[in-house]
Short mmCIF file of C-alpha atoms in Angstrom, two decimals:
data_model
loop_
_atom_site.label_atom_id
_atom_site.label_comp_id
_atom_site.label_asym_id
_atom_site.label_seq_id
_atom_site.Cartn_x
_atom_site.Cartn_y
_atom_site.Cartn_z
CA MET A 390 -11.49 -17.60 -10.11
CA ASN A 391 -8.25 -19.87 -10.67
CA HIS A 392 -6.83 -17.87 -13.39
CA ASN A 393 -4.22 -20.06 -14.91
CA LYS A 394 -7.16 -22.51 -15.84
CA TYR A 395 -10.40 -20.34 -16.49
CA ILE A 396 -9.36 -17.62 -18.39
CA SER A 397 -12.18 -16.51 -20.08
CA ILE A 398 -15.53 -14.99 -18.34
CA ILE A 399 -17.35 -18.33 -19.18
CA HIS A 400 -14.86 -20.25 -17.55
CA ILE A 401 -15.14 -18.33 -14.42
CA ILE A 402 -18.31 -19.21 -13.98
CA ALA A 403 -17.84 -22.81 -14.52
CA GLY A 404 -15.34 -23.02 -12.12
CA LEU A 405 -17.74 -21.20 -9.37
CA LEU A 406 -18.75 -24.58 -8.59
CA LEU A 407 -15.54 -26.59 -7.98
CA TYR A 408 -14.67 -27.63 -4.49
CA TRP A 409 -12.16 -26.03 -2.25
CA SER A 410 -10.55 -28.27 0.44
CA ALA A 411 -9.21 -26.50 3.41
CA ILE A 412 -9.19 -26.69 7.17
CA SER A 413 -9.80 -23.00 8.45
CA ARG A 414 -10.15 -21.90 11.80
CA ALA A 415 -10.74 -18.68 13.91
CA GLU A 416 -8.00 -15.73 13.56
CA LEU A 417 -6.07 -14.01 10.80
CA ASN A 418 -2.20 -13.35 11.35
CA ILE A 419 -1.00 -10.41 9.90
CA GLN A 420 2.97 -10.04 8.73
CA ILE A 421 4.04 -6.53 7.29
CA THR A 422 6.45 -7.77 4.22
CA GLY A 423 6.92 -3.95 3.21
CA GLY A 424 7.06 -0.01 4.52
CA VAL A 425 7.38 3.39 3.08
CA GLU A 426 10.59 5.54 3.42
CA GLY A 427 10.09 8.44 5.65
CA SER A 428 7.46 6.21 8.12
CA ILE A 429 6.20 8.74 10.97
CA PRO A 430 8.38 8.06 14.72
CA ILE A 431 5.64 7.46 17.22
CA ALA A 432 5.86 5.44 20.72
CA VAL A 433 2.45 4.11 22.27
CA VAL A 434 3.53 3.28 25.82
CA PRO A 435 1.82 1.11 27.41
CA PHE A 436 -1.63 2.54 29.07
CA GLY A 437 -2.21 2.90 32.95
CA TRP A 438 -4.36 0.71 34.50
CA GLU A 439 -6.79 1.44 37.74
CA GLY A 440 -9.95 -1.46 38.12
CA ASN A 441 -10.82 -3.83 40.68
CA SER A 442 -8.81 -6.60 38.96
CA PRO A 443 -4.17 -7.21 38.85
CA ASN A 444 -4.69 -6.74 35.06
CA PRO A 445 -6.63 -4.76 32.32
CA PRO A 446 -8.97 -6.66 30.14
CA PHE A 447 -6.01 -6.46 27.42
CA ASP A 448 -3.10 -4.72 26.55
CA MET A 449 -4.73 -1.04 24.36
CA ALA A 450 -1.07 0.20 23.19
CA ALA A 451 -0.58 -3.15 21.70
CA VAL A 452 -3.63 -3.16 19.43
CA ILE A 453 -2.72 0.63 18.84
CA ARG A 454 1.05 0.01 18.01
CA THR A 455 -0.21 -3.14 15.59
CA ASP A 456 -2.27 -0.61 14.48
CA LEU A 457 -0.56 2.24 12.99
CA GLU A 458 2.43 -0.53 12.40
CA ARG A 459 0.12 -2.67 9.86
CA SER A 460 -0.64 1.38 8.40
CA GLY A 461 3.25 1.16 6.60
CA LYS A 462 3.01 4.93 7.17
CA PHE A 463 4.62 4.97 10.70
CA ASN A 464 7.87 3.85 12.14
CA VAL A 465 6.88 2.78 16.10
CA LEU A 466 9.39 2.53 18.58
CA ALA A 467 9.49 -0.84 20.13
CA PRO A 468 8.61 -0.21 24.56
CA ASP A 469 12.40 -1.51 24.91
CA GLN A 470 13.32 1.51 23.69
CA TYR A 471 11.20 3.49 25.47
CA PRO A 472 12.91 6.10 28.29
CA SER A 473 9.75 6.15 30.51
CA ASN A 474 6.13 4.55 30.76
CA PRO A 475 4.22 7.62 31.50
CA SER A 476 0.34 7.02 31.87
CA SER A 477 -0.79 11.11 32.18
CA PRO A 478 0.60 14.10 30.86
CA LYS A 479 2.49 15.35 33.82
CA GLN A 480 4.48 12.31 33.86
CA ILE A 481 6.20 13.02 30.61
CA LYS A 482 9.43 14.11 30.12
CA PHE A 483 9.42 15.53 26.93
CA PRO A 484 13.62 15.96 26.36
CA ALA A 485 14.34 12.17 27.11
CA TRP A 486 11.71 11.31 24.11
CA GLN A 487 13.13 13.80 21.92
CA ALA A 488 16.76 12.68 22.24
CA SER A 489 15.18 9.30 21.24
CA GLY A 490 13.78 10.59 17.95
CA GLN A 491 10.37 10.19 18.50
CA GLU A 492 8.25 12.92 16.50
CA ASN A 493 4.91 12.15 18.24
CA LEU A 494 4.06 10.20 21.82
CA VAL A 495 0.44 8.43 22.49
CA ILE A 496 -0.24 7.59 26.24
CA GLY A 497 -3.38 6.82 28.03
CA GLN A 498 -5.18 5.68 31.17
CA LEU A 499 -8.00 3.10 31.37
CA GLN A 500 -10.06 3.13 34.38
CA GLU A 501 -12.94 0.61 35.28
CA THR A 502 -15.45 3.13 36.41
CA PHE A 503 -18.26 0.04 37.00
CA PRO A 504 -18.42 -3.19 36.66
CA ASN A 505 -17.76 -3.92 33.16
CA ARG A 506 -17.83 -0.25 32.19
CA PHE A 507 -14.46 2.12 31.29
CA ASP A 508 -13.53 5.06 30.69
CA THR A 509 -10.40 5.31 28.24
CA ALA A 510 -8.24 8.82 28.74
CA PHE A 511 -5.50 9.32 25.96
CA TYR A 512 -3.39 11.98 24.85
CA LEU A 513 -2.02 12.28 21.44
CA TYR A 514 1.90 14.71 21.93
CA ASP A 515 4.56 16.62 19.70
CA VAL A 516 7.34 15.81 20.90
CA PHE A 517 9.36 18.54 20.23
CA SER A 518 6.79 21.28 20.35
CA GLN A 519 5.83 19.67 23.72
CA LYS A 520 2.07 20.22 22.23
CA ARG A 521 -1.04 18.41 22.72
CA LEU A 522 -2.32 17.39 19.05
CA ILE A 523 -5.19 14.84 20.55
CA GLY A 524 -6.74 14.67 24.23
CA TYR A 525 -10.46 12.57 24.26
CA ARG A 526 -11.58 10.62 26.68
CA ILE A 527 -13.88 7.20 25.29
CA PRO A 528 -16.44 5.48 27.76
CA SER A 529 -17.48 2.00 27.06
CA ASN A 530 -18.24 -1.54 28.35
CA LYS A 531 -16.03 -4.69 27.95
CA ASP A 532 -18.08 -5.74 24.56
CA ASP A 533 -16.77 -2.44 23.00
CA LEU A 534 -13.45 -1.64 24.35
CA ARG A 535 -11.67 -3.59 21.32
CA ARG A 536 -13.79 -1.10 18.95
CA ALA A 537 -12.82 2.05 21.03
CA THR A 538 -9.01 1.21 21.24
CA HIS A 539 -9.25 0.96 17.22
CA GLN A 540 -11.16 4.51 17.61
CA ILE A 541 -8.23 5.76 18.82
CA SER A 542 -5.87 4.69 15.99
CA ASP A 543 -7.99 6.67 13.56
CA MET A 544 -7.48 9.14 15.50
CA VAL A 545 -4.09 9.48 15.73
CA TYR A 546 -4.05 8.14 12.15
CA GLU A 547 -6.26 11.24 10.98
CA GLN A 548 -4.52 13.69 12.77
CA LEU A 549 -0.88 12.66 11.53
CA THR A 550 -1.60 11.83 8.28
CA GLY A 551 -4.48 13.79 6.85
CA GLU A 552 -7.01 10.79 5.86
CA LYS A 553 -9.06 8.84 7.79
CA GLY A 554 -8.39 5.56 9.36
CA VAL A 555 -10.13 1.87 8.69
CA PHE A 556 -8.61 0.39 12.06
CA THR A 557 -12.56 0.09 12.92
CA THR A 558 -13.74 -1.52 9.62
CA HIS A 559 -14.52 -5.01 9.08
CA ILE A 560 -13.51 -7.22 6.69
CA ALA A 561 -15.29 -10.83 4.97
CA TYR A 562 -14.02 -13.68 3.56
CA VAL A 563 -15.01 -17.50 2.62
CA THR A 564 -13.47 -20.39 4.11
CA VAL A 565 -13.36 -23.97 4.23
CA ASN A 566 -13.11 -26.95 6.81
CA LEU A 567 -13.31 -30.64 6.43
CA ASP A 568 -15.26 -32.66 8.40
CA ASN A 569 -14.22 -36.41 9.77
CA ASN A 570 -15.09 -37.80 6.17
CA LYS A 571 -13.09 -35.28 4.34
CA ARG A 572 -16.33 -33.60 2.85
CA PRO A 573 -15.93 -29.50 2.68
CA TYR A 574 -17.56 -27.30 5.04
CA TYR A 575 -17.59 -24.13 3.57
CA LYS A 576 -17.80 -21.03 6.06
CA LEU A 577 -18.49 -16.85 5.51
CA GLN A 578 -16.17 -15.48 7.94
CA ILE A 579 -16.64 -11.63 9.26
CA ALA A 580 -13.78 -9.95 11.39
CA ASP A 581 -12.20 -7.08 12.20
CA ALA A 582 -9.95 -5.27 10.35
CA ASP A 583 -7.11 -6.53 11.97
CA GLY A 584 -8.01 -10.23 11.70
CA TYR A 585 -9.47 -10.03 15.45
CA GLY A 586 -12.70 -11.51 16.37
CA ALA A 587 -13.23 -13.42 13.13
CA ARG A 588 -16.64 -15.55 13.31
CA SER A 589 -18.79 -17.68 11.01
CA ILE A 590 -22.31 -15.61 9.91
CA VAL A 591 -23.44 -18.70 7.84
CA SER A 592 -22.05 -22.78 6.85
CA SER A 593 -23.03 -24.51 4.09
CA ARG A 594 -21.78 -27.92 2.65
CA GLN A 595 -22.20 -26.13 -0.73
CA PRO A 596 -19.78 -23.31 -1.97
CA ILE A 597 -20.08 -19.68 -0.41
CA MET A 598 -19.02 -17.18 -2.91
CA SER A 599 -19.07 -13.09 -3.75
CA PRO A 600 -19.44 -12.20 0.20
CA SER A 601 -20.64 -7.53 -0.76
CA TRP A 602 -20.88 -5.44 2.35
CA SER A 603 -24.32 -3.22 2.25
CA PRO A 604 -23.35 0.60 3.16
CA ASP A 605 -23.99 0.90 6.48
CA GLY A 606 -21.85 -2.64 7.52
CA LYS A 607 -24.80 -4.21 8.78
CA THR A 608 -25.64 -6.75 6.13
CA VAL A 609 -23.47 -9.28 3.96
CA ALA A 610 -24.77 -10.45 0.51
CA TYR A 611 -23.57 -13.29 -0.63
CA VAL A 612 -24.30 -16.62 -3.25
CA SER A 613 -25.16 -19.55 -1.57
CA PHE A 614 -24.50 -23.44 -3.49
CA GLU A 615 -26.72 -24.60 -0.86
CA LYS A 616 -29.21 -25.97 -3.06
CA ARG A 617 -26.43 -27.34 -5.14
CA LYS A 618 -27.69 -24.51 -7.46
CA SER A 619 -26.93 -20.89 -7.36
CA GLU A 620 -28.57 -18.09 -5.03
CA ILE A 621 -28.31 -14.73 -3.98
CA PHE A 622 -28.63 -13.76 -0.28
CA ILE A 623 -28.93 -10.64 2.24
CA GLN A 624 -27.80 -11.42 5.77
CA ASP A 625 -27.85 -9.41 8.73
CA ILE A 626 -24.71 -9.84 10.55
CA TRP A 627 -25.95 -9.56 14.07
CA THR A 628 -29.25 -11.35 13.86
CA GLY A 629 -28.52 -13.86 11.09
CA LYS A 630 -31.82 -13.69 9.53
CA ARG A 631 -31.52 -13.53 5.43
CA THR A 632 -33.67 -13.02 2.33
CA ARG A 633 -33.17 -14.78 -0.75
CA ILE A 634 -32.94 -12.51 -3.37
CA ALA A 635 -32.46 -13.77 -6.49
CA SER A 636 -32.71 -17.78 -7.54
CA PHE A 637 -33.32 -17.89 -11.09
CA SER A 638 -32.78 -20.88 -14.02
CA GLY A 639 -29.08 -20.00 -14.60
CA ILE A 640 -26.37 -18.10 -12.55
CA ASN A 641 -27.81 -15.99 -10.23
CA GLY A 642 -23.86 -14.50 -9.34
CA ALA A 643 -21.87 -10.93 -8.20
CA PRO A 644 -24.16 -9.40 -5.58
CA ALA A 645 -22.40 -5.59 -5.25
CA TRP A 646 -24.36 -2.62 -2.97
CA SER A 647 -25.25 0.58 -5.09
CA PRO A 648 -23.70 3.29 -2.51
CA ASP A 649 -27.06 4.30 -1.02
CA GLY A 650 -28.02 0.61 -0.32
CA LYS A 651 -30.93 0.78 -1.76
CA GLN A 652 -29.82 -1.55 -4.35
CA LEU A 653 -27.79 -4.58 -6.15
CA ALA A 654 -26.23 -5.02 -9.25
CA LEU A 655 -26.42 -8.58 -10.11
CA THR A 656 -25.38 -11.24 -12.93
CA LEU A 657 -28.08 -13.46 -13.92
CA SER A 658 -28.45 -15.88 -17.02
CA LYS A 659 -32.40 -16.34 -16.36
CA ASP A 660 -33.02 -14.93 -20.01
CA GLY A 661 -30.02 -16.64 -21.77
CA ASN A 662 -26.32 -15.68 -21.69
CA PRO A 663 -24.94 -13.98 -18.17
CA ASP A 664 -26.01 -10.07 -18.28
CA ILE A 665 -26.10 -7.25 -15.57
CA TYR A 666 -29.69 -6.79 -13.57
CA MET A 667 -30.35 -4.21 -11.41
CA TYR A 668 -32.39 -5.69 -7.71
CA THR A 669 -34.26 -2.53 -6.34
CA LEU A 670 -34.93 -3.54 -2.66
CA ALA A 671 -37.82 -1.60 -1.53
CA THR A 672 -40.11 -2.97 -4.73
CA ASN A 673 -38.62 -6.36 -5.37
CA GLN A 674 -37.97 -4.80 -8.76
CA LEU A 675 -35.30 -6.14 -11.17
CA ARG A 676 -34.26 -4.31 -13.97
CA GLN A 677 -31.88 -5.29 -16.61
CA ILE A 678 -29.11 -3.04 -17.80
CA VAL A 679 -26.49 -4.91 -19.90
CA LYS A 680 -27.98 -7.08 -22.75
CA HIS A 681 -25.42 -8.97 -25.22
CA TYR A 682 -24.58 -12.83 -26.44
CA ALA A 683 -21.12 -12.48 -24.47
CA VAL A 684 -20.93 -12.78 -20.59
CA ASP A 685 -21.00 -9.64 -18.33
CA THR A 686 -20.20 -10.29 -14.96
CA GLU A 687 -18.85 -8.85 -11.65
CA PRO A 688 -20.81 -5.22 -11.56
CA ALA A 689 -19.26 -2.96 -9.64
CA TRP A 690 -20.69 0.62 -8.88
CA SER A 691 -18.97 3.72 -9.05
CA PRO A 692 -19.21 6.13 -5.58
CA ASP A 693 -21.77 8.07 -6.66
CA GLY A 694 -23.74 5.67 -7.85
CA GLN A 695 -24.12 7.10 -11.44
CA THR A 696 -21.60 4.02 -13.50
CA ILE A 697 -21.33 0.38 -13.28
CA ALA A 698 -18.20 -0.95 -14.02
CA PHE A 699 -18.00 -4.94 -15.09
CA THR A 700 -16.46 -7.78 -16.78
CA SER A 701 -17.10 -8.74 -20.12
CA ASP A 702 -15.02 -10.87 -22.93
CA ARG A 703 -17.92 -9.49 -25.21
CA GLY A 704 -14.22 -8.00 -27.40
CA GLY A 705 -13.07 -11.75 -27.26
CA SER A 706 -10.63 -11.44 -24.43
CA PRO A 707 -11.87 -10.53 -20.66
CA GLN A 708 -11.73 -6.74 -20.14
CA ILE A 709 -13.58 -4.09 -17.99
CA TYR A 710 -16.36 -1.65 -19.41
CA SER A 711 -18.85 0.57 -17.60
CA VAL A 712 -22.25 1.53 -18.33
CA SER A 713 -24.82 3.96 -16.89
CA ALA A 714 -26.36 2.50 -13.67
CA SER A 715 -29.69 2.91 -15.41
CA GLY A 716 -28.59 1.41 -18.42
CA GLY A 717 -27.78 2.90 -21.84
CA LYS A 718 -24.37 3.26 -24.05
CA VAL A 719 -21.17 0.68 -22.91
CA ARG A 720 -17.97 1.44 -22.93
CA ARG A 721 -14.84 0.10 -22.84
CA ILE A 722 -12.21 0.89 -20.01
CA THR A 723 -8.87 -1.34 -20.29
CA PHE A 724 -6.75 -1.66 -23.32
CA GLU A 725 -3.82 -2.61 -22.14
CA GLY A 726 -3.47 -6.40 -22.40
CA SER A 727 -5.80 -9.46 -22.91
CA TYR A 728 -6.87 -10.05 -19.72
CA ASN A 729 -8.59 -7.77 -17.17
CA ALA A 730 -11.39 -8.50 -14.94
CA SER A 731 -12.77 -8.10 -11.38
CA PRO A 732 -13.10 -4.23 -11.11
CA ASP A 733 -13.42 -2.87 -7.56
CA PHE A 734 -13.61 0.97 -7.55
CA SER A 735 -11.50 3.50 -5.01
CA PRO A 736 -13.92 4.91 -2.52
CA ASP A 737 -12.17 7.79 -3.92
CA GLY A 738 -13.67 6.98 -7.37
CA LYS A 739 -10.34 7.93 -8.60
CA LEU A 740 -8.84 4.07 -9.66
CA LEU A 741 -10.35 1.10 -10.29
CA ALA A 742 -8.71 -2.33 -8.72
CA ILE A 743 -8.55 -4.91 -11.57
CA VAL A 744 -6.90 -8.84 -11.85
CA HIS A 745 -4.65 -8.15 -14.81
CA ARG A 746 -2.40 -10.95 -16.67
CA GLN A 747 0.91 -10.11 -17.57
CA SER A 748 3.30 -13.10 -18.86
CA GLY A 749 0.88 -15.70 -17.81
CA ARG A 750 0.76 -14.41 -14.39
CA PHE A 751 -2.21 -12.55 -12.32
CA HIS A 752 -1.33 -9.11 -10.76
CA ILE A 753 -3.49 -6.58 -8.98
CA ALA A 754 -3.16 -3.62 -10.06
CA THR A 755 -4.98 0.08 -9.91
CA LEU A 756 -6.56 2.04 -13.49
CA SER A 757 -6.01 5.84 -13.18
CA LEU A 758 -9.87 6.66 -14.57
CA ALA A 759 -8.37 10.29 -15.41
CA ASP A 760 -5.52 8.81 -17.68
CA LYS A 761 -5.61 5.45 -18.10
CA GLN A 762 -2.26 4.21 -16.23
CA LEU A 763 -1.76 1.15 -15.39
CA ASN A 764 -0.03 0.69 -12.03
CA LEU A 765 1.33 -3.45 -11.23
CA LEU A 766 1.03 -3.72 -7.73
CA SER A 767 1.40 -7.39 -6.42
CA LYS A 768 4.25 -9.45 -8.01
CA GLY A 769 1.70 -12.11 -9.48
CA GLY A 770 0.69 -15.48 -10.30
CA GLN A 771 -3.04 -16.70 -9.21
CA ASP A 772 -4.16 -12.95 -7.78
CA GLU A 773 -7.08 -12.21 -7.78
CA SER A 774 -10.74 -10.93 -5.81
CA PRO A 775 -8.91 -7.07 -5.56
CA THR A 776 -11.52 -5.07 -2.75
CA PHE A 777 -10.10 -1.24 -1.46
CA ALA A 778 -10.11 -0.20 1.69
CA PRO A 779 -12.56 2.67 3.00
CA ASN A 780 -9.78 5.04 2.79
CA SER A 781 -8.48 4.19 -0.46
CA SER A 782 -4.91 3.77 1.06
CA MET A 783 -4.67 0.13 0.47
CA ILE A 784 -5.68 -3.12 -1.40
CA LEU A 785 -7.42 -6.65 0.45
CA TYR A 786 -6.96 -9.55 -2.12
CA ALA A 787 -6.59 -13.25 -2.57
CA ARG A 788 -2.97 -14.65 -3.45
CA ALA A 789 -1.72 -18.33 -4.10
CA ALA A 790 -4.85 -19.07 -6.32
CA GLY A 791 -6.78 -18.52 -3.07
CA THR A 792 -4.94 -20.37 -0.37
CA GLN A 793 -4.10 -16.53 1.56
CA LEU A 794 -5.10 -13.26 1.85
CA ALA A 795 -2.53 -10.60 1.11
CA ALA A 796 -2.86 -6.66 1.25
CA VAL A 797 -1.18 -3.90 -0.79
CA SER A 798 -0.72 -0.19 -0.60
CA VAL A 799 -1.81 1.56 -3.89
CA ASP A 800 1.29 2.58 -4.33
CA GLY A 801 2.64 -0.74 -4.40
CA ARG A 802 5.23 -0.03 -1.46
CA VAL A 803 3.71 -1.45 1.47
CA HIS A 804 2.52 -5.46 1.47
CA GLN A 805 0.94 -7.24 4.24
CA GLN A 806 0.33 -11.14 4.23
CA LEU A 807 -2.61 -12.48 6.30
CA THR A 808 -2.27 -15.39 7.06
CA VAL A 809 -5.62 -17.94 8.01
CA PRO A 810 -4.97 -21.42 9.60
CA ALA A 811 -6.63 -22.85 6.40
CA LYS A 812 -5.49 -24.00 2.80
CA ALA A 813 -8.39 -22.35 1.24
CA VAL A 814 -9.27 -18.32 2.28
CA ARG A 815 -11.05 -16.18 -0.81
CA GLU A 816 -13.38 -13.75 -1.76
CA PRO A 817 -12.24 -11.32 0.29
CA ALA A 818 -14.34 -8.26 0.96
CA TRP A 819 -13.86 -4.55 3.39
CA SER A 820 -16.40 -3.09 4.71
CA THR A 821 -16.98 0.41 4.99
CA LYS A 822 -18.05 0.53 8.49
#
């Protein structure tokens, strides 16, 4: 949504029909613009290689270094400062690494066992105690080797921070191409969490919006205007098989998966005003849970599946409300400021990410569900579409009126710029798998 132009939810929905002019290419480029004081010193040296070719398929250590660095919680030693390059435990000279000031060391060995089959052995050491914290071997084929590398990053991250990593997860987002006649061509893209391997799962001459991941990470729900009207689909990301869920008259929008993957919360206006409905996939049954003369949209599930948060202008301006997933009494959640929209629950259930307007600028903010404290995270402007990382540590969002993606830590200290070579990239969604 363009917040400066569409400051009511009614205008937001009308704005869904606007075209985005852009040129989109494949990969994201991530630039870290902030970090955490007291971040953990670590070195990840090049992995040893045994195979039929002179060089490994890619530099696994470089991927791990990048993963850990972009989390903002690690101070990753530059390769030109390594005192040595051990690839097995017996090669480690701990006094040299202690002198370099490193607290942790990751080493590894990649071996090609059969054509396109690999074993990766890696170790994490506490440099000063010389204690091995992790020792693990991961078998994989060539296609899964990069995922195996992200698994190593996740294990190192969890061992040293105490929280699960998200490096094996995926993101979805919408971009636009221009054809030779300057007509827009929309794509729903999915990629690894580091932006690698971006691919299109659906393309259209008409807008695509509101991607939402199923809990198992295998299916995406989204809104398509390919028949020049809004329709909601769910699509398998690997087979491409898709099913139309809603194609009623009026608005069909904002699909959101339940945590158990059995239901979708939707915004439909088939009976008049846009309201929140529940769609059960097993029975194809539709049930209205919110009914009001105002506009109710952007449903979001609580992690326990008991509550739906949504945006409504029933109080005169867009604010966040909640209702039981089975329907019932609606209560207002946000009170600070005249504009709060686009709720997303943190997976740990402690926070809501929202879009909050302050002094005419639209910021990404979090609202503590325990004490209702509001915390502005982004510098603001035209920031939109916040989506939490599965470990609740980061929030991915679109900024600059949908021209860029960005991420920010929940404490606001780590900022990342995710550059897609396109003039429009919007609607990010972070998977749990």
